[in-house]
């Protein structure tokens, strides 16, 4: 059985990962959801073994809106892809392309995603 502190840390780490995943999906990027169901199931099973721990129950409940947001983003992506496949105009497509192109601010861009610095021009010294 895992300790409460470890479970709380794992739940917080999962919440952060889900928020990052949602942000990526809302920017029109594909997200890797591999293992998400297993990760959530393991956390729930471990938390269930610590029945009566109100702090764990509250932490798991706080995950629900984030899980719902990821599910909604996934649904929007699926609808956008279906519309594109069928050749229909989709209101999300332009927003997603713009969001992906311009990002959600500089904090959202990974260092590898930024354009390279321009070459330094030599300065003339007298």
XYZ file of C-alpha atoms in Angstrom:
126
model
C 0.000 0.000 0.000
C 1.266 3.433 -0.927
C 1.457 6.196 1.670
C -0.954 9.111 1.650
C 1.772 11.657 0.910
C 2.948 9.662 -2.108
C -0.618 9.289 -3.381
C -1.270 13.001 -2.986
C 1.926 13.754 -4.901
C 0.939 11.293 -7.661
C -2.536 12.827 -7.917
C -1.053 16.333 -8.187
C 1.412 15.150 -10.844
C -1.436 13.585 -12.807
C -3.480 16.794 -12.550
C -0.542 18.825 -13.903
C -0.012 16.357 -16.757
C -3.723 16.476 -17.609
C -3.714 20.274 -17.672
C -0.709 20.258 -20.025
C -2.445 17.676 -22.205
C -5.613 19.774 -22.330
C -3.620 22.876 -23.297
C -1.889 20.955 -26.099
C -5.170 19.600 -27.390
C -6.866 22.981 -27.284
C -3.951 24.339 -29.317
C -4.784 21.737 -31.962
C -1.873 19.455 -31.178
C -2.139 15.716 -30.817
C -1.753 14.458 -27.271
C -0.488 11.077 -26.174
C -3.096 9.600 -23.857
C -1.418 6.201 -23.724
C -1.660 4.753 -20.243
C -3.947 7.480 -18.886
C -6.720 5.028 -18.072
C -4.290 2.711 -16.299
C -2.704 5.583 -14.368
C -6.088 6.827 -13.158
C -7.258 3.296 -12.295
C -4.111 2.611 -10.242
C -4.469 5.876 -8.329
C -8.134 5.175 -7.634
C -7.388 1.624 -6.461
C -4.604 2.811 -4.162
C -6.783 5.594 -2.789
C -9.628 3.140 -2.255
C -7.348 0.993 -0.105
C -6.941 4.058 2.142
C -10.688 4.378 2.705
C -11.763 7.100 5.024
C -8.953 9.469 4.069
C -10.861 12.669 3.314
C -7.762 14.415 1.933
C -7.281 11.720 -0.734
C -10.959 11.748 -1.607
C -10.887 15.523 -2.046
C -7.744 15.331 -4.213
C -9.385 12.760 -6.479
C -12.528 14.865 -6.717
C -10.416 17.835 -7.820
C -9.216 15.705 -10.754
C -12.729 15.370 -12.171
C -13.017 18.820 -13.807
C -9.594 18.376 -15.394
C -10.527 14.943 -16.717
C -13.759 16.427 -18.073
C -11.807 19.228 -19.771
C -9.495 16.697 -21.460
C -12.524 14.686 -22.588
C -14.111 17.845 -24.036
C -10.898 18.797 -25.834
C -10.666 15.279 -27.248
C -14.265 15.484 -28.449
C -13.575 18.837 -30.153
C -10.488 17.387 -31.845
C -12.477 14.395 -33.066
C -15.220 16.671 -34.410
C -12.646 18.883 -36.135
C -10.979 15.889 -37.772
C -14.343 14.497 -38.863
C -15.301 17.871 -40.370
C -11.994 18.114 -42.209
C -12.352 14.566 -43.530
C -15.836 15.368 -44.814
C -14.711 18.697 -46.262
C -16.962 20.737 -43.975
C -16.027 24.081 -42.501
C -15.370 23.785 -38.818
C -15.339 26.809 -36.499
C -12.651 25.255 -34.296
C -10.164 24.734 -37.122
C -9.142 28.370 -37.654
C -8.882 28.994 -33.921
C -6.794 25.873 -33.408
C -4.464 26.711 -36.291
C -3.975 30.238 -34.956
C -3.436 28.989 -31.426
C -0.904 26.410 -32.601
C 0.888 28.955 -34.805
C 1.094 31.737 -32.241
C 1.079 29.629 -29.099
C -0.469 30.643 -25.832
C 2.314 32.994 -24.878
C 6.001 32.457 -24.528
C 5.654 30.251 -21.459
C 3.773 27.627 -23.496
C 6.552 27.241 -26.054
C 9.239 24.700 -25.406
C 12.798 25.892 -25.969
C 13.059 23.688 -29.069
C 9.930 25.301 -30.530
C 11.386 28.785 -30.642
C 13.050 30.051 -33.808
C 16.811 30.263 -33.672
C 18.453 33.555 -32.805
C 19.566 35.542 -35.839
C 23.250 35.325 -36.607
C 25.346 37.891 -34.828
C 26.628 40.637 -37.060
C 30.188 41.645 -36.432
C 30.537 45.137 -35.084
C 33.093 47.546 -36.398
C 35.485 48.784 -33.860
C 37.679 51.803 -34.511
